Amino acid sequence: FLIRSPEKMVSSIVRKTGDCPPFFAYDKMWQFYQDAIALGQQPVIIDADEIIANPQVMLHAFCKLNGIQFREEMLTWESGPKLGQVILPGTWYDG
């Protein structure tokens, strides 16, 4: 799970849309977490601020927890749409 401070998330949405939707599906996210626990999984929870502060350390730790081989090229990518990527409407990508 990638989490973000609710204050930062709401202020970002308001800055982009000029409005604050009344519902962010926190109950659904909590249910996903509970479902994973019920299935015997230990969900990985990552704070977005920690990734921003130290991307290499955080990505390396994430890879290790998930049995993925870390590669330096995971830390950079070209901007723009990617094959198979869902493109959201509006101004979500310039924030």
Coordinates of N, CA and C in Angstrom, one line a residue:
F1 N 0.8 -1.2 0.0 CA 0.0 0.0 0.0 C 0.9 1.2 0.0
L2 N 0.6 2.1 -0.9 CA 1.3 3.4 -0.9 C 0.3 4.4 -0.3
I3 N 0.8 5.0 0.8 CA -0.1 5.9 1.6 C 0.5 7.3 1.5
R4 N -0.4 8.3 1.7 CA 0.0 9.7 1.7 C -0.8 10.4 2.8
S5 N -0.2 11.4 3.4 CA -0.8 12.2 4.4 C -2.1 12.7 3.9
P6 N -3.3 12.5 4.6 CA -4.5 13.0 4.1 C -4.5 14.5 3.9
E7 N -3.8 15.2 4.7 CA -3.8 16.7 4.5 C -3.1 17.1 3.2
K8 N -2.0 16.4 2.9 CA -1.4 16.6 1.6 C -2.2 16.2 0.4
M9 N -2.9 15.0 0.5 CA -3.7 14.5 -0.6 C -4.8 15.5 -0.8
V10 N -5.5 15.9 0.2 CA -6.7 16.8 0.0 C -6.3 18.1 -0.5
S11 N -5.2 18.7 0.0 CA -4.8 20.0 -0.5 C -4.3 19.9 -2.0
S12 N -3.7 18.8 -2.4 CA -3.3 18.6 -3.7 C -4.5 18.5 -4.7
I13 N -5.6 17.8 -4.2 CA -6.8 17.6 -5.0 C -7.5 19.0 -5.2
V14 N -7.6 19.7 -4.1 CA -8.2 21.0 -4.1 C -7.5 22.0 -5.0
R15 N -6.1 21.9 -5.0 CA -5.3 22.8 -5.8 C -5.5 22.5 -7.3
K16 N -5.7 21.2 -7.6 CA -5.9 20.7 -9.0 C -7.3 21.0 -9.5
T17 N -8.3 20.7 -8.7 CA -9.7 20.7 -9.1 C -10.5 21.9 -8.6
G18 N -10.1 22.6 -7.6 CA -10.8 23.7 -7.0 C -11.9 23.2 -6.1
D19 N -12.0 21.9 -5.8 CA -13.1 21.3 -5.0 C -12.5 20.2 -4.2
C20 N -13.2 19.8 -3.2 CA -12.8 18.7 -2.3 C -13.9 17.6 -2.3
P21 N -13.7 16.5 -3.0 CA -14.7 15.4 -3.0 C -14.9 15.0 -1.6
P22 N -16.2 14.6 -1.2 CA -16.5 14.3 0.2 C -16.0 12.9 0.6
F23 N -15.5 12.1 -0.4 CA -15.3 10.7 -0.1 C -14.0 10.2 -0.8
F24 N -13.1 9.7 -0.1 CA -11.8 9.2 -0.7 C -11.6 7.7 -0.6
A25 N -12.6 7.0 -0.2 CA -12.6 5.5 -0.2 C -11.6 5.0 0.8
Y26 N -11.4 5.7 1.9 CA -10.6 5.2 3.0 C -11.1 3.8 3.5
D27 N -12.4 3.7 3.6 CA -13.0 2.5 4.1 C -12.7 1.3 3.1
K28 N -12.7 1.6 1.8 CA -12.3 0.5 0.9 C -10.8 0.1 1.0
M29 N -10.0 1.1 1.2 CA -8.5 0.8 1.4 C -8.3 0.0 2.7
W30 N -9.1 0.3 3.7 CA -9.0 -0.4 5.0 C -9.5 -1.8 4.8
Q31 N -10.5 -2.0 4.0 CA -11.0 -3.4 3.7 C -10.0 -4.2 2.9
F32 N -9.4 -3.6 2.0 CA -8.3 -4.3 1.2 C -7.2 -4.8 2.1
Y33 N -6.8 -3.9 3.0 CA -5.8 -4.3 4.0 C -6.3 -5.4 4.9
Q34 N -7.5 -5.3 5.4 CA -8.0 -6.4 6.2 C -8.2 -7.7 5.5
D35 N -8.6 -7.6 4.2 CA -8.7 -8.8 3.4 C -7.3 -9.5 3.2
A36 N -6.3 -8.7 3.0 CA -4.9 -9.2 2.8 C -4.5 -9.9 4.1
I37 N -4.8 -9.3 5.2 CA -4.4 -10.0 6.5 C -5.2 -11.3 6.7
A38 N -6.5 -11.3 6.4 CA -7.3 -12.5 6.5 C -6.8 -13.6 5.6
L39 N -6.1 -13.3 4.5 CA -5.6 -14.3 3.6 C -4.1 -14.7 4.0
G40 N -3.7 -14.2 5.1 CA -2.4 -14.6 5.6 C -1.2 -13.8 5.1
Q41 N -1.6 -12.7 4.4 CA -0.5 -11.8 3.9 C -0.1 -10.7 4.9
Q42 N 1.1 -10.2 4.7 CA 1.5 -9.1 5.5 C 1.8 -7.9 4.6
P43 N 0.7 -7.1 4.4 CA 0.9 -6.0 3.4 C 2.0 -5.1 3.7
V44 N 2.7 -4.7 2.7 CA 3.8 -3.7 2.8 C 3.1 -2.3 2.7
I45 N 3.4 -1.4 3.6 CA 2.9 -0.1 3.6 C 4.0 0.9 3.5
I46 N 3.9 1.7 2.5 CA 5.0 2.7 2.2 C 4.4 4.1 2.2
D47 N 5.1 5.0 3.0 CA 4.7 6.4 3.0 C 5.3 7.1 1.8
A48 N 4.5 7.8 1.1 CA 5.0 8.5 -0.1 C 6.1 9.5 0.3
D49 N 6.0 10.2 1.4 CA 7.0 11.1 1.8 C 8.3 10.5 2.0
E50 N 8.3 9.2 2.5 CA 9.6 8.5 2.7 C 10.3 8.1 1.3
I51 N 9.4 7.8 0.3 CA 10.0 7.6 -1.0 C 10.6 8.8 -1.6
I52 N 9.9 9.9 -1.4 CA 10.4 11.2 -1.9 C 11.7 11.6 -1.2
A53 N 11.8 11.4 0.1 CA 13.0 11.7 0.9 C 14.2 10.8 0.5
N54 N 14.0 9.6 0.3 CA 15.1 8.6 0.0 C 14.6 7.5 -0.9
P55 N 14.5 7.8 -2.2 CA 13.9 6.8 -3.1 C 14.7 5.6 -3.3
Q56 N 16.1 5.7 -3.3 CA 16.9 4.5 -3.5 C 16.7 3.5 -2.3
V57 N 16.8 4.0 -1.1 CA 16.7 3.1 0.1 C 15.3 2.5 0.2
M58 N 14.3 3.3 -0.1 CA 12.9 2.8 0.0 C 12.6 1.8 -1.1
L59 N 13.0 2.0 -2.3 CA 12.8 1.1 -3.4 C 13.5 -0.2 -3.2
H60 N 14.7 -0.1 -2.7 CA 15.5 -1.3 -2.4 C 14.9 -2.1 -1.3
A61 N 14.4 -1.5 -0.3 CA 13.7 -2.2 0.8 C 12.4 -2.8 0.3
F62 N 11.6 -2.1 -0.5 CA 10.4 -2.6 -1.1 C 10.7 -3.9 -2.0
C63 N 11.7 -3.8 -2.8 CA 12.1 -4.9 -3.6 C 12.4 -6.1 -2.8
K64 N 13.2 -5.9 -1.8 CA 13.6 -7.0 -0.9 C 12.4 -7.7 -0.2
L65 N 11.5 -6.9 0.3 CA 10.3 -7.4 0.9 C 9.4 -8.2 0.0
N66 N 9.5 -7.9 -1.3 CA 8.6 -8.6 -2.3 C 9.4 -9.5 -3.2
G67 N 10.6 -9.8 -2.9 CA 11.4 -10.8 -3.7 C 11.7 -10.4 -5.1
I68 N 11.9 -9.1 -5.3 CA 12.2 -8.5 -6.6 C 13.6 -8.0 -6.6
Q69 N 14.3 -8.3 -7.6 CA 15.7 -7.9 -7.7 C 15.8 -6.4 -8.0
F70 N 16.4 -5.6 -7.1 CA 16.5 -4.2 -7.3 C 17.5 -3.9 -8.4
R71 N 17.2 -2.9 -9.3 CA 18.0 -2.5 -10.3 C 18.1 -0.9 -10.3
E72 N 19.2 -0.4 -10.5 CA 19.3 1.1 -10.5 C 18.4 1.8 -11.5
E73 N 18.1 1.2 -12.6 CA 17.3 1.8 -13.6 C 15.8 2.0 -13.1
M74 N 15.5 1.3 -12.0 CA 14.1 1.5 -11.4 C 14.0 2.9 -10.9
L75 N 15.0 3.6 -10.7 CA 15.0 5.0 -10.1 C 14.7 6.1 -11.1
T76 N 14.8 5.8 -12.4 CA 14.6 6.9 -13.4 C 13.7 6.3 -14.5
W77 N 13.0 7.2 -15.2 CA 12.2 6.8 -16.3 C 11.9 8.0 -17.1
E78 N 11.6 7.8 -18.4 CA 11.2 8.9 -19.3 C 9.8 9.3 -19.0
S79 N 9.6 10.6 -19.0 CA 8.2 11.1 -18.8 C 7.3 10.8 -20.0
G80 N 6.0 10.9 -19.8 CA 5.1 10.7 -20.9 C 4.3 9.4 -20.7
P81 N 3.3 9.2 -21.5 CA 2.4 8.0 -21.4 C 3.2 6.7 -21.8
K82 N 2.8 5.6 -21.1 CA 3.4 4.3 -21.4 C 2.4 3.4 -21.9
L83 N 2.8 2.4 -22.7 CA 1.9 1.4 -23.2 C 1.1 0.7 -22.1
G84 N -0.2 0.7 -22.2 CA -1.0 0.0 -21.2 C -1.3 0.9 -20.0
Q85 N -0.8 2.1 -19.9 CA -1.1 3.0 -18.8 C -2.5 3.6 -18.9
V86 N -3.2 3.7 -17.8 CA -4.5 4.4 -17.8 C -4.2 5.9 -17.6
I87 N -4.7 6.6 -18.5 CA -4.6 8.1 -18.5 C -5.8 8.7 -17.9
L88 N -5.6 9.4 -16.7 CA -6.7 10.0 -16.1 C -7.0 11.4 -16.7
P89 N -8.3 11.8 -16.8 CA -8.6 13.1 -17.3 C -8.2 14.2 -16.5
G90 N -8.1 15.4 -17.1 CA -7.8 16.6 -16.3 C -6.3 16.9 -16.1
T91 N -5.9 17.5 -15.0 CA -4.6 18.0 -14.8 C -3.8 17.2 -13.8
W92 N -4.0 15.9 -13.7 CA -3.4 15.1 -12.7 C -1.9 14.9 -12.9
Y93 N -1.4 15.1 -14.1 CA 0.0 14.8 -14.4 C 0.9 16.0 -14.3
D94 N 0.4 17.1 -14.1 CA 1.3 18.3 -14.0 C 1.6 18.8 -12.6
G95 N 1.2 17.9 -11.6 CA 1.4 18.3 -10.2 C 2.6 17.7 -9.6

